[in-house]
PDB file of C-alpha atoms in Angstrom:
ATOM      1  CA  MET A   1     198.064 176.055 -39.632  1.00 55.00           C
ATOM      2  CA  ALA A   2     200.762 178.523 -41.491  1.00 54.00           C
ATOM      3  CA  ALA A   3     200.935 180.948 -38.374  1.00 53.00           C
ATOM      4  CA  VAL A   4     202.105 177.646 -36.298  1.00 53.00           C
ATOM      5  CA  LEU A   5     204.578 177.017 -38.819  1.00 52.00           C
ATOM      6  CA  LEU A   6     206.042 180.561 -38.719  1.00 49.00           C
ATOM      7  CA  ALA A   7     205.999 180.381 -35.144  1.00 50.00           C
ATOM      8  CA  LEU A   8     208.101 177.099 -35.183  1.00 50.00           C
ATOM      9  CA  ALA A   9     210.413 178.257 -37.515  1.00 47.00           C
ATOM     10  CA  ALA A  10     211.090 181.601 -35.446  1.00 48.00           C
ATOM     11  CA  CYS A  11     211.561 179.318 -32.310  1.00 50.00           C
ATOM     12  CA  SER A  12     213.995 177.148 -33.957  1.00 48.00           C
ATOM     13  CA  ARG A  13     216.130 180.134 -35.106  1.00 49.00           C
ATOM     14  CA  PRO A  14     219.468 181.370 -32.467  1.00 51.00           C
ATOM     15  CA  GLN A  15     217.961 184.233 -30.633  1.00 61.00           C
ATOM     16  CA  MET A  16     219.395 187.373 -29.882  1.00 70.00           C
ATOM     17  CA  PRO A  17     219.942 188.046 -25.887  1.00 77.00           C
ATOM     18  CA  PRO A  18     218.942 191.027 -24.243  1.00 86.00           C
ATOM     19  CA  PHE A  19     221.975 192.766 -24.918  1.00 88.00           C
ATOM     20  CA  GLU A  20     220.162 195.957 -24.037  1.00 89.00           C
ATOM     21  CA  ARG A  21     219.005 194.931 -20.770  1.00 90.00           C
ATOM     22  CA  SER A  22     222.676 193.574 -19.554  1.00 91.00           C
ATOM     23  CA  PRO A  23     224.092 194.867 -16.229  1.00 93.00           C
ATOM     24  CA  ALA A  24     226.349 197.815 -16.296  1.00 90.00           C
ATOM     25  CA  ASP A  25     229.897 196.901 -16.215  1.00 89.00           C
ATOM     26  CA  PRO A  26     230.607 198.756 -12.713  1.00 92.00           C
ATOM     27  CA  ASP A  27     227.819 196.021 -11.293  1.00 94.00           C
ATOM     28  CA  ILE A  28     229.722 192.995 -13.270  1.00 95.00           C
ATOM     29  CA  ALA A  29     232.575 194.092 -11.644  1.00 96.00           C
ATOM     30  CA  ALA A  30     231.417 194.263  -8.272  1.00 96.00           C
ATOM     31  CA  ALA A  31     229.540 190.646  -8.612  1.00 96.00           C
ATOM     32  CA  LEU A  32     232.369 189.047  -9.926  1.00 96.00           C
ATOM     33  CA  VAL A  33     234.842 190.135  -6.988  1.00 96.00           C
ATOM     34  CA  ARG A  34     232.135 189.374  -4.434  1.00 95.00           C
ATOM     35  CA  THR A  35     231.880 185.971  -5.952  1.00 95.00           C
ATOM     36  CA  LEU A  36     235.831 185.204  -6.125  1.00 95.00           C
ATOM     37  CA  ALA A  37     235.833 186.541  -2.806  1.00 94.00           C
ATOM     38  CA  GLY A  38     233.693 183.313  -1.645  1.00 93.00           C
ATOM     39  CA  GLU A  39     235.314 180.819  -3.482  1.00 91.00           C
ATOM     40  CA  ALA A  40     238.052 178.271  -1.713  1.00 89.00           C
ATOM     41  CA  ALA A  41     240.609 178.850  -4.240  1.00 85.00           C
ATOM     42  CA  CYS A  42     240.528 182.689  -3.943  1.00 92.00           C
ATOM     43  CA  LYS A  43     241.229 182.528  -0.296  1.00 92.00           C
ATOM     44  CA  ALA A  44     244.893 183.065  -0.874  1.00 92.00           C
ATOM     45  CA  PHE A  45     244.485 186.550  -2.319  1.00 94.00           C
ATOM     46  CA  GLU A  46     242.972 189.637  -1.129  1.00 96.00           C
ATOM     47  CA  LEU A  47     240.603 190.692  -4.058  1.00 96.00           C
ATOM     48  CA  VAL A  48     240.777 194.708  -4.689  1.00 96.00           C
ATOM     49  CA  SER A  49     238.882 195.717  -7.559  1.00 95.00           C
ATOM     50  CA  ALA A  50     238.010 194.426 -10.877  1.00 95.00           C
ATOM     51  CA  GLN A  51     237.669 196.070 -14.701  1.00 92.00           C
ATOM     52  CA  VAL A  52     235.115 194.206 -16.568  1.00 91.00           C
ATOM     53  CA  TRP A  53     234.496 194.248 -20.817  1.00 87.00           C
ATOM     54  CA  GLN A  54     231.203 193.116 -21.901  1.00 86.00           C
ATOM     55  CA  TYR A  55     231.064 191.206 -25.431  1.00 82.00           C
ATOM     56  CA  PRO A  56     227.830 191.212 -26.803  1.00 83.00           C
ATOM     57  CA  LEU A  57     228.550 188.968 -29.816  1.00 78.00           C
ATOM     58  CA  GLU A  58     226.033 187.950 -32.088  1.00 73.00           C
ATOM     59  CA  ASN A  59     228.176 184.635 -33.062  1.00 67.00           C
ATOM     60  CA  HIS A  60     228.849 183.719 -29.698  1.00 62.00           C
ATOM     61  CA  THR A  61     224.723 183.002 -29.392  1.00 62.00           C
ATOM     62  CA  ASN A  62     223.038 179.998 -30.135  1.00 60.00           C
ATOM     63  CA  VAL A  63     219.968 178.135 -28.809  1.00 57.00           C
ATOM     64  CA  ALA A  64     221.902 176.330 -26.448  1.00 56.00           C
ATOM     65  CA  ASN A  65     224.209 179.380 -25.417  1.00 57.00           C
ATOM     66  CA  TYR A  66     222.482 182.434 -24.583  1.00 65.00           C
ATOM     67  CA  ALA A  67     225.194 184.281 -23.040  1.00 75.00           C
ATOM     68  CA  LEU A  68     227.323 187.369 -22.688  1.00 84.00           C
ATOM     69  CA  ASP A  69     230.963 186.960 -22.469  1.00 86.00           C
ATOM     70  CA  VAL A  70     232.587 188.823 -20.019  1.00 90.00           C
ATOM     71  CA  ASP A  71     236.410 189.527 -19.318  1.00 89.00           C
ATOM     72  CA  ALA A  72     238.028 191.101 -16.263  1.00 92.00           C
ATOM     73  CA  ASP A  73     241.174 192.102 -15.285  1.00 92.00           C
ATOM     74  CA  VAL A  74     240.942 191.560 -11.486  1.00 94.00           C
ATOM     75  CA  THR A  75     243.470 193.381  -9.069  1.00 95.00           C
ATOM     76  CA  ALA A  76     244.861 191.395  -6.326  1.00 95.00           C
ATOM     77  CA  VAL A  77     247.138 191.117  -3.521  1.00 95.00           C
ATOM     78  CA  ARG A  78     248.843 187.650  -2.646  1.00 92.00           C
ATOM     79  CA  ARG A  79     248.323 187.047   1.045  1.00 92.00           C
ATOM     80  CA  ALA A  80     249.340 183.525   1.375  1.00 85.00           C
ATOM     81  CA  PRO A  81     252.215 181.115  -0.009  1.00 82.00           C
ATOM     82  CA  SER A  82     250.639 177.721  -1.689  1.00 75.00           C
ATOM     83  CA  VAL A  83     252.271 174.964  -3.059  1.00 70.00           C
ATOM     84  CA  HIS A  84     249.122 174.557  -5.630  1.00 74.00           C
ATOM     85  CA  ASP A  85     248.588 176.820  -8.528  1.00 79.00           C
ATOM     86  CA  VAL A  86     246.048 178.849  -6.735  1.00 85.00           C
ATOM     87  CA  VAL A  87     246.172 181.455  -9.449  1.00 86.00           C
ATOM     88  CA  THR A  88     245.031 178.986 -11.944  1.00 86.00           C
ATOM     89  CA  ALA A  89     242.569 177.702  -9.517  1.00 88.00           C
ATOM     90  CA  CYS A  90     241.020 181.159  -8.757  1.00 90.00           C
ATOM     91  CA  PHE A  91     241.168 182.842 -11.976  1.00 89.00           C
ATOM     92  CA  GLY A  92     240.719 180.103 -14.094  1.00 85.00           C
ATOM     93  CA  PRO A  93     242.984 178.323 -16.752  1.00 79.00           C
ATOM     94  CA  TRP A  94     242.499 181.752 -19.276  1.00 69.00           C
ATOM     95  CA  SER A  95     244.203 183.797 -16.826  1.00 70.00           C
ATOM     96  CA  ALA A  96     247.742 185.204 -17.718  1.00 64.00           C
ATOM     97  CA  THR A  97     249.517 183.720 -14.740  1.00 62.00           C
ATOM     98  CA  PRO A  98     252.542 185.777 -13.259  1.00 61.00           C
ATOM     99  CA  PRO A  99     255.647 183.247 -12.669  1.00 64.00           C
ATOM    100  CA  GLU A 100     256.178 184.317  -9.606  1.00 79.00           C
ATOM    101  CA  TRP A 101     253.631 186.357  -7.239  1.00 86.00           C
ATOM    102  CA  ALA A 102     255.208 186.901  -3.903  1.00 89.00           C
ATOM    103  CA  VAL A 103     253.128 187.062  -0.580  1.00 92.00           C
ATOM    104  CA  GLY A 104     251.980 190.993  -0.295  1.00 94.00           C
ATOM    105  CA  GLU A 105     252.490 191.680  -3.950  1.00 93.00           C
ATOM    106  CA  ARG A 106     249.688 193.451  -5.974  1.00 94.00           C
ATOM    107  CA  ARG A 107     248.865 192.441  -9.764  1.00 92.00           C
ATOM    108  CA  THR A 108     246.460 192.515 -12.235  1.00 91.00           C
ATOM    109  CA  VAL A 109     245.441 189.043 -13.571  1.00 90.00           C
ATOM    110  CA  ARG A 110     242.839 188.801 -16.483  1.00 89.00           C
ATOM    111  CA  THR A 111     240.081 186.075 -16.213  1.00 91.00           C
ATOM    112  CA  ARG A 112     236.969 185.630 -17.743  1.00 90.00           C
ATOM    113  CA  ALA A 113     233.467 185.074 -17.105  1.00 92.00           C
ATOM    114  CA  TRP A 114     230.131 184.575 -18.530  1.00 91.00           C
ATOM    115  CA  LEU A 115     226.680 186.017 -17.887  1.00 91.00           C
ATOM    116  CA  ALA A 116     223.537 183.925 -18.997  1.00 89.00           C
ATOM    117  CA  TYR A 117     219.895 185.866 -18.654  1.00 86.00           C
ATOM    118  CA  ASP A 118     216.750 183.501 -17.504  1.00 82.00           C
ATOM    119  CA  GLY A 119     214.263 186.306 -18.939  1.00 79.00           C
ATOM    120  CA  HIS A 120     214.548 187.972 -15.635  1.00 83.00           C
ATOM    121  CA  ALA A 121     217.787 188.060 -14.362  1.00 89.00           C
ATOM    122  CA  TRP A 122     221.643 187.652 -15.552  1.00 93.00           C
ATOM    123  CA  SER A 123     223.463 184.914 -13.647  1.00 93.00           C
ATOM    124  CA  LEU A 124     227.498 185.540 -13.664  1.00 95.00           C
ATOM    125  CA  ARG A 125     229.492 182.564 -13.603  1.00 93.00           C
ATOM    126  CA  THR A 126     233.082 182.580 -12.966  1.00 90.00           C
ATOM    127  CA  GLU A 127     236.292 180.038 -14.478  1.00 84.00           C
ATOM    128  CA  ALA A 128     235.898 178.559 -10.917  1.00 80.00           C
ATOM    129  CA  GLY A 129     232.388 177.597 -10.946  1.00 85.00           C
ATOM    130  CA  GLY A 130     230.841 180.636  -8.446  1.00 89.00           C
ATOM    131  CA  ALA A 131     227.951 182.194  -9.645  1.00 93.00           C
ATOM    132  CA  ALA A 132     225.836 185.423  -8.732  1.00 95.00           C
ATOM    133  CA  SER A 133     222.773 187.000  -9.823  1.00 96.00           C
ATOM    134  CA  LEU A 134     222.447 190.605 -10.798  1.00 95.00           C
ATOM    135  CA  PRO A 135     219.119 192.076 -11.854  1.00 92.00           C
ATOM    136  CA  ALA A 136     218.426 192.928 -15.788  1.00 90.00           C
ATOM    137  CA  ALA A 137     219.235 196.971 -16.237  1.00 90.00           C
ATOM    138  CA  ALA A 138     216.897 199.485 -17.941  1.00 87.00           C
ATOM    139  CA  PRO A 139     217.065 199.164 -21.537  1.00 88.00           C
ATOM    140  CA  HIS A 140     220.375 200.765 -22.879  1.00 85.00           C
ATOM    141  CA  ALA A 141     222.153 201.001 -26.204  1.00 82.00           C
ATOM    142  CA  PHE A 142     224.726 198.549 -27.261  1.00 82.00           C
ATOM    143  CA  ARG A 143     226.856 197.739 -30.283  1.00 79.00           C
ATOM    144  CA  LEU A 144     227.503 194.138 -31.233  1.00 79.00           C
ATOM    145  CA  GLY A 145     231.295 193.554 -31.285  1.00 72.00           C
ATOM    146  CA  LEU A 146     234.444 193.810 -28.807  1.00 60.00           C
ATOM    147  CA  ASN A 147     233.939 197.317 -27.482  1.00 56.00           C
ATOM    148  CA  GLY A 148     237.353 198.558 -28.514  1.00 52.00           C
ATOM    149  CA  LYS A 149     239.012 195.353 -27.293  1.00 54.00           C
ATOM    150  CA  PRO A 150     241.017 193.148 -29.315  1.00 49.00           C
ATOM    151  CA  GLY A 151     239.433 189.745 -30.142  1.00 47.00           C
ATOM    152  CA  ARG A 152     240.610 187.052 -27.930  1.00 44.00           C
TER     153      ARG A 152
ATOM    154  CA  MET B 234     187.760 171.917 -38.464  1.00 46.00           C
ATOM    155  CA  ASN B 235     187.364 173.388 -35.393  1.00 52.00           C
ATOM    156  CA  ARG B 236     189.624 170.525 -33.974  1.00 53.00           C
ATOM    157  CA  VAL B 237     192.464 171.626 -36.394  1.00 50.00           C
ATOM    158  CA  SER B 238     192.050 175.161 -35.249  1.00 53.00           C
ATOM    159  CA  SER B 239     192.163 174.609 -31.629  1.00 54.00           C
ATOM    160  CA  THR B 240     195.450 172.066 -32.092  1.00 52.00           C
ATOM    161  CA  ALA B 241     196.850 175.404 -34.051  1.00 51.00           C
ATOM    162  CA  ALA B 242     195.933 177.633 -31.272  1.00 50.00           C
ATOM    163  CA  VAL B 243     197.394 175.345 -28.393  1.00 48.00           C
ATOM    164  CA  ALA B 244     200.715 174.600 -30.415  1.00 48.00           C
ATOM    165  CA  LEU B 245     201.010 178.320 -30.942  1.00 46.00           C
ATOM    166  CA  THR B 246     200.751 179.410 -27.299  1.00 45.00           C
ATOM    167  CA  LEU B 247     203.326 176.613 -26.547  1.00 44.00           C
ATOM    168  CA  CYS B 248     205.768 177.609 -29.190  1.00 47.00           C
ATOM    169  CA  VAL B 249     205.368 181.430 -27.923  1.00 44.00           C
ATOM    170  CA  ALA B 250     205.878 180.300 -24.625  1.00 42.00           C
ATOM    171  CA  ALA B 251     208.969 178.190 -25.502  1.00 42.00           C
ATOM    172  CA  CYS B 252     210.372 180.799 -27.247  1.00 46.00           C
ATOM    173  CA  GLY B 253     210.425 183.248 -24.080  1.00 40.00           C
ATOM    174  CA  GLY B 254     209.331 186.031 -26.169  1.00 47.00           C
ATOM    175  CA  PRO B 255     207.101 188.742 -25.087  1.00 47.00           C
ATOM    176  CA  GLY B 256     204.192 186.630 -26.877  1.00 53.00           C
ATOM    177  CA  ALA B 257     201.831 189.674 -28.047  1.00 66.00           C
ATOM    178  CA  PRO B 258     202.284 190.871 -31.536  1.00 76.00           C
ATOM    179  CA  PRO B 259     204.291 193.883 -31.718  1.00 79.00           C
ATOM    180  CA  PRO B 260     202.119 197.205 -31.788  1.00 83.00           C
ATOM    181  CA  MET B 261     202.897 198.104 -35.237  1.00 83.00           C
ATOM    182  CA  ASP B 262     200.685 201.012 -34.785  1.00 83.00           C
ATOM    183  CA  LEU B 263     202.822 202.174 -31.755  1.00 87.00           C
ATOM    184  CA  ALA B 264     206.260 202.012 -33.663  1.00 90.00           C
ATOM    185  CA  PRO B 265     208.586 204.960 -33.274  1.00 91.00           C
ATOM    186  CA  SER B 266     207.574 207.561 -35.664  1.00 90.00           C
ATOM    187  CA  ASP B 267     210.025 208.437 -38.678  1.00 92.00           C
ATOM    188  CA  ALA B 268     211.042 211.930 -36.923  1.00 91.00           C
ATOM    189  CA  ALA B 269     211.671 209.403 -33.380  1.00 89.00           C
ATOM    190  CA  ILE B 270     214.141 207.342 -35.162  1.00 91.00           C
ATOM    191  CA  ALA B 271     215.722 210.225 -37.365  1.00 92.00           C
ATOM    192  CA  ALA B 272     216.235 212.045 -33.892  1.00 88.00           C
ATOM    193  CA  ALA B 273     217.731 209.194 -32.165  1.00 86.00           C
ATOM    194  CA  LEU B 274     220.206 208.377 -35.175  1.00 87.00           C
ATOM    195  CA  ALA B 275     221.259 211.933 -35.188  1.00 88.00           C
ATOM    196  CA  ALA B 276     221.734 212.388 -31.401  1.00 83.00           C
ATOM    197  CA  ARG B 277     224.131 209.255 -31.406  1.00 79.00           C
ATOM    198  CA  VAL B 278     226.510 211.238 -33.295  1.00 82.00           C
ATOM    199  CA  ASN B 279     225.895 214.601 -33.003  1.00 83.00           C
ATOM    200  CA  GLY B 280     224.798 214.451 -29.533  1.00 73.00           C
ATOM    201  CA  PRO B 281     223.563 215.453 -27.085  1.00 65.00           C
ATOM    202  CA  ASP B 282     221.853 211.676 -25.789  1.00 57.00           C
ATOM    203  CA  LEU B 283     218.573 211.312 -26.154  1.00 53.00           C
ATOM    204  CA  PRO B 284     217.267 211.476 -22.002  1.00 49.00           C
ATOM    205  CA  GLN B 285     215.407 208.541 -22.734  1.00 48.00           C
ATOM    206  CA  MET B 286     218.185 206.433 -24.369  1.00 51.00           C
ATOM    207  CA  ALA B 287     220.830 205.320 -21.825  1.00 50.00           C
ATOM    208  CA  ILE B 288     224.017 205.247 -23.750  1.00 52.00           C
ATOM    209  CA  ARG B 289     226.756 203.502 -22.049  1.00 56.00           C
ATOM    210  CA  PRO B 290     230.175 204.451 -23.031  1.00 50.00           C
ATOM    211  CA  GLU B 291     230.936 201.431 -24.531  1.00 52.00           C
ATOM    212  CA  ALA B 292     228.267 201.760 -26.788  1.00 53.00           C
ATOM    213  CA  ASP B 293     228.432 205.618 -27.694  1.00 54.00           C
ATOM    214  CA  ALA B 294     229.613 206.510 -30.714  1.00 58.00           C
ATOM    215  CA  PRO B 295     233.236 207.571 -30.397  1.00 61.00           C
ATOM    216  CA  PRO B 296     233.511 210.944 -29.279  1.00 64.00           C
ATOM    217  CA  SER B 297     235.853 211.374 -32.524  1.00 70.00           C
ATOM    218  CA  CYS B 298     232.798 211.004 -34.602  1.00 78.00           C
ATOM    219  CA  ARG B 299     231.534 214.417 -33.546  1.00 80.00           C
ATOM    220  CA  ASP B 300     234.772 216.186 -34.074  1.00 81.00           C
ATOM    221  CA  SER B 301     234.656 214.380 -37.426  1.00 84.00           C
ATOM    222  CA  TYR B 302     230.793 214.773 -38.970  1.00 87.00           C
ATOM    223  CA  ARG B 303     228.041 216.491 -38.035  1.00 91.00           C
ATOM    224  CA  VAL B 304     224.403 214.624 -39.270  1.00 92.00           C
ATOM    225  CA  GLU B 305     222.392 217.503 -41.226  1.00 94.00           C
ATOM    226  CA  HIS B 306     219.548 215.219 -41.753  1.00 95.00           C
ATOM    227  CA  VAL B 307     218.448 211.853 -41.386  1.00 94.00           C
ATOM    228  CA  ALA B 308     215.371 210.766 -43.763  1.00 95.00           C
ATOM    229  CA  VAL B 309     214.053 207.556 -42.538  1.00 95.00           C
ATOM    230  CA  THR B 310     211.522 204.959 -44.409  1.00 94.00           C
ATOM    231  CA  ARG B 311     209.840 202.482 -42.214  1.00 94.00           C
ATOM    232  CA  THR B 312     208.580 198.845 -44.189  1.00 93.00           C
ATOM    233  CA  PRO B 313     206.923 196.381 -42.018  1.00 90.00           C
ATOM    234  CA  VAL B 314     207.984 192.982 -42.801  1.00 89.00           C
ATOM    235  CA  ARG B 315     206.599 189.595 -42.012  1.00 84.00           C
ATOM    236  CA  ASP B 316     208.280 186.286 -42.672  1.00 77.00           C
ATOM    237  CA  GLU B 317     209.560 183.528 -40.577  1.00 75.00           C
ATOM    238  CA  LEU B 318     211.728 185.927 -38.221  1.00 69.00           C
ATOM    239  CA  GLY B 319     208.207 187.393 -37.222  1.00 75.00           C
ATOM    240  CA  SER B 320     206.833 190.857 -37.337  1.00 82.00           C
ATOM    241  CA  ARG B 321     209.469 193.856 -37.456  1.00 88.00           C
ATOM    242  CA  ILE B 322     209.987 196.852 -39.348  1.00 93.00           C
ATOM    243  CA  ARG B 323     212.509 197.449 -41.557  1.00 93.00           C
ATOM    244  CA  VAL B 324     214.189 200.460 -41.414  1.00 94.00           C
ATOM    245  CA  ASP B 325     216.314 202.531 -44.027  1.00 93.00           C
ATOM    246  CA  ALA B 326     217.958 205.687 -42.610  1.00 91.00           C
ATOM    247  CA  ASP B 327     219.600 208.280 -45.516  1.00 91.00           C
ATOM    248  CA  PHE B 328     222.054 210.163 -43.885  1.00 91.00           C
ATOM    249  CA  GLN B 329     223.149 213.697 -45.393  1.00 92.00           C
ATOM    250  CA  VAL B 330     226.467 214.412 -43.695  1.00 91.00           C
ATOM    251  CA  ARG B 331     228.957 217.186 -43.523  1.00 92.00           C
ATOM    252  CA  ARG B 332     232.479 216.226 -42.915  1.00 89.00           C
ATOM    253  CA  LEU B 333     234.315 218.312 -40.491  1.00 89.00           C
ATOM    254  CA  ALA B 334     237.819 216.554 -40.277  1.00 81.00           C
ATOM    255  CA  ALA B 335     240.276 217.890 -42.861  1.00 77.00           C
ATOM    256  CA  THR B 336     242.150 214.384 -43.370  1.00 68.00           C
ATOM    257  CA  ASP B 337     241.368 210.688 -43.764  1.00 66.00           C
ATOM    258  CA  GLY B 338     243.833 210.032 -41.162  1.00 63.00           C
ATOM    259  CA  ALA B 339     241.934 212.693 -38.677  1.00 63.00           C
ATOM    260  CA  ALA B 340     238.523 211.203 -39.515  1.00 66.00           C
ATOM    261  CA  ALA B 341     236.647 208.573 -37.455  1.00 67.00           C
ATOM    262  CA  GLY B 342     235.728 205.290 -39.064  1.00 71.00           C
ATOM    263  CA  LEU B 343     232.189 205.492 -40.976  1.00 75.00           C
ATOM    264  CA  TYR B 344     232.074 202.152 -39.208  1.00 71.00           C
ATOM    265  CA  ASP B 345     232.016 203.611 -35.816  1.00 70.00           C
ATOM    266  CA  CYS B 346     229.982 206.628 -36.436  1.00 76.00           C
ATOM    267  CA  PHE B 347     227.334 205.145 -38.650  1.00 75.00           C
ATOM    268  CA  GLY B 348     227.527 201.430 -38.385  1.00 65.00           C
ATOM    269  CA  ALA B 349     228.366 198.534 -40.344  1.00 54.00           C
ATOM    270  CA  ASP B 350     226.390 199.179 -43.295  1.00 58.00           C
ATOM    271  CA  ALA B 351     227.472 202.375 -44.010  1.00 59.00           C
ATOM    272  CA  ASN B 352     228.689 202.913 -47.725  1.00 64.00           C
ATOM    273  CA  ASP B 353     231.779 204.086 -49.201  1.00 68.00           C
ATOM    274  CA  PRO B 354     231.494 208.008 -49.463  1.00 71.00           C
ATOM    275  CA  PRO B 355     232.471 209.645 -52.728  1.00 71.00           C
ATOM    276  CA  PRO B 356     236.190 210.477 -53.079  1.00 71.00           C
ATOM    277  CA  THR B 357     235.037 214.397 -53.491  1.00 76.00           C
ATOM    278  CA  TRP B 358     233.811 214.293 -49.941  1.00 82.00           C
ATOM    279  CA  LYS B 359     235.918 217.208 -48.871  1.00 86.00           C
ATOM    280  CA  GLN B 360     236.049 219.148 -45.281  1.00 88.00           C
ATOM    281  CA  GLY B 361     232.864 220.873 -45.152  1.00 91.00           C
ATOM    282  CA  SER B 362     230.851 219.348 -47.791  1.00 91.00           C
ATOM    283  CA  VAL B 363     228.026 217.121 -47.406  1.00 92.00           C
ATOM    284  CA  ALA B 364     227.761 213.707 -48.394  1.00 89.00           C
ATOM    285  CA  ASN B 365     224.855 211.116 -48.492  1.00 89.00           C
ATOM    286  CA  LEU B 366     225.115 207.949 -46.391  1.00 88.00           C
ATOM    287  CA  LYS B 367     222.765 204.997 -46.218  1.00 87.00           C
ATOM    288  CA  GLY B 368     222.185 202.732 -43.209  1.00 86.00           C
ATOM    289  CA  GLU B 369     220.024 199.962 -43.049  1.00 87.00           C
ATOM    290  CA  GLY B 370     218.485 197.830 -39.890  1.00 89.00           C
ATOM    291  CA  GLU B 371     214.897 197.037 -38.199  1.00 91.00           C
ATOM    292  CA  LEU B 372     213.045 197.934 -35.412  1.00 93.00           C
ATOM    293  CA  THR B 373     211.787 194.630 -33.376  1.00 91.00           C
ATOM    294  CA  TRP B 374     209.301 194.862 -30.322  1.00 90.00           C
ATOM    295  CA  ARG B 375     210.877 193.408 -27.202  1.00 87.00           C
ATOM    296  CA  GLY B 376     207.875 194.001 -25.023  1.00 86.00           C
ATOM    297  CA  GLY B 377     207.284 196.896 -23.913  1.00 87.00           C
ATOM    298  CA  TYR B 378     209.910 198.957 -26.050  1.00 90.00           C
ATOM    299  CA  TRP B 379     211.299 198.873 -29.667  1.00 92.00           C
ATOM    300  CA  LEU B 380     215.106 198.053 -30.391  1.00 91.00           C
ATOM    301  CA  LEU B 381     216.106 199.788 -33.133  1.00 91.00           C
ATOM    302  CA  ARG B 382     219.158 198.147 -35.106  1.00 89.00           C
ATOM    303  CA  ILE B 383     221.205 200.243 -37.645  1.00 85.00           C
ATOM    304  CA  GLY B 384     224.169 198.058 -38.380  1.00 80.00           C
ATOM    305  CA  ASP B 385     225.491 196.754 -35.732  1.00 79.00           C
ATOM    306  CA  GLU B 386     224.238 199.542 -33.667  1.00 81.00           C
ATOM    307  CA  PHE B 387     221.209 198.986 -31.154  1.00 86.00           C
ATOM    308  CA  MET B 388     219.205 201.473 -29.250  1.00 88.00           C
ATOM    309  CA  PRO B 389     216.214 201.105 -27.284  1.00 89.00           C
ATOM    310  CA  LEU B 390     213.271 203.757 -28.164  1.00 89.00           C
ATOM    311  CA  PRO B 391     209.967 204.000 -26.478  1.00 84.00           C
ATOM    312  CA  PRO B 392     206.690 203.116 -28.319  1.00 83.00           C
ATOM    313  CA  VAL B 393     204.854 206.127 -29.453  1.00 74.00           C
ATOM    314  CA  GLU B 394     202.071 206.615 -31.839  1.00 56.00           C
ATOM    315  CA  ALA B 395     203.084 206.244 -35.503  1.00 44.00           C
ATOM    316  CA  GLY B 396     203.112 209.492 -37.260  1.00 46.00           C
ATOM    317  CA  ARG B 397     203.264 211.459 -33.971  1.00 47.00           C
TER     318      ARG B 397
END
């Protein structure tokens, strides 16, 4: 019975996501660009590239939130005008929305995404609700924290 | 009595499954040796990186660590622990570190190079001299490999026979 109680106690504590199995930044960036490109709100942009930073933060982890935060600087070219706020619709409310983005102009926009692990693979979710699956990487070293980036 | 035991076994099985953990208890006899842990900790600062350990740029010790310090020796003490968090191995690391940087401003931060638990070095720690630093962490079994934590640094290590 003591073993059961010990196991139950272990179950109830927040679990550390397997950050050591997280995809590499370039793989996350490629999946993010593919996912954004498939979203209707992003059709007004030609997505060129993305640079991402993973945030393995222990305090972002609890029983309900088993995820890894991602910041991304997405470079895109505006290819169509719109009366709607397509920047926010595509890149999310956290994006630093440029006041003017002319058609044909290339800009870099900050957006956010999240990676969740289900025990086998990581799933990437964007601000606009798009999703992609990424295989778990081979175990690698990591450091808890902001990876040199300032906190947000 | 048998009914109690079987109920407990079923509950334990369900709980382990619900936890999503590796299920099997950690193979304590296959934990990385003191020498393997010491080599991993020294290599992270001194380089080159251990071949079995993929270190990504964002997790590697900053290059300035290698310009600022050289790990001369690491003494590792492992202590098996079993509590409400499960079975794991406490790891205490005593670093002997030679300071290469001449001034504080030129030296990389101890936090970045040796983890959050690195103690303050003595004020007499001058360029070329050796100081003792302590690191603290643990080894946890991740189902197929061990994960070594020292401070905020995590490094996967393959299972090896203890003492090898």
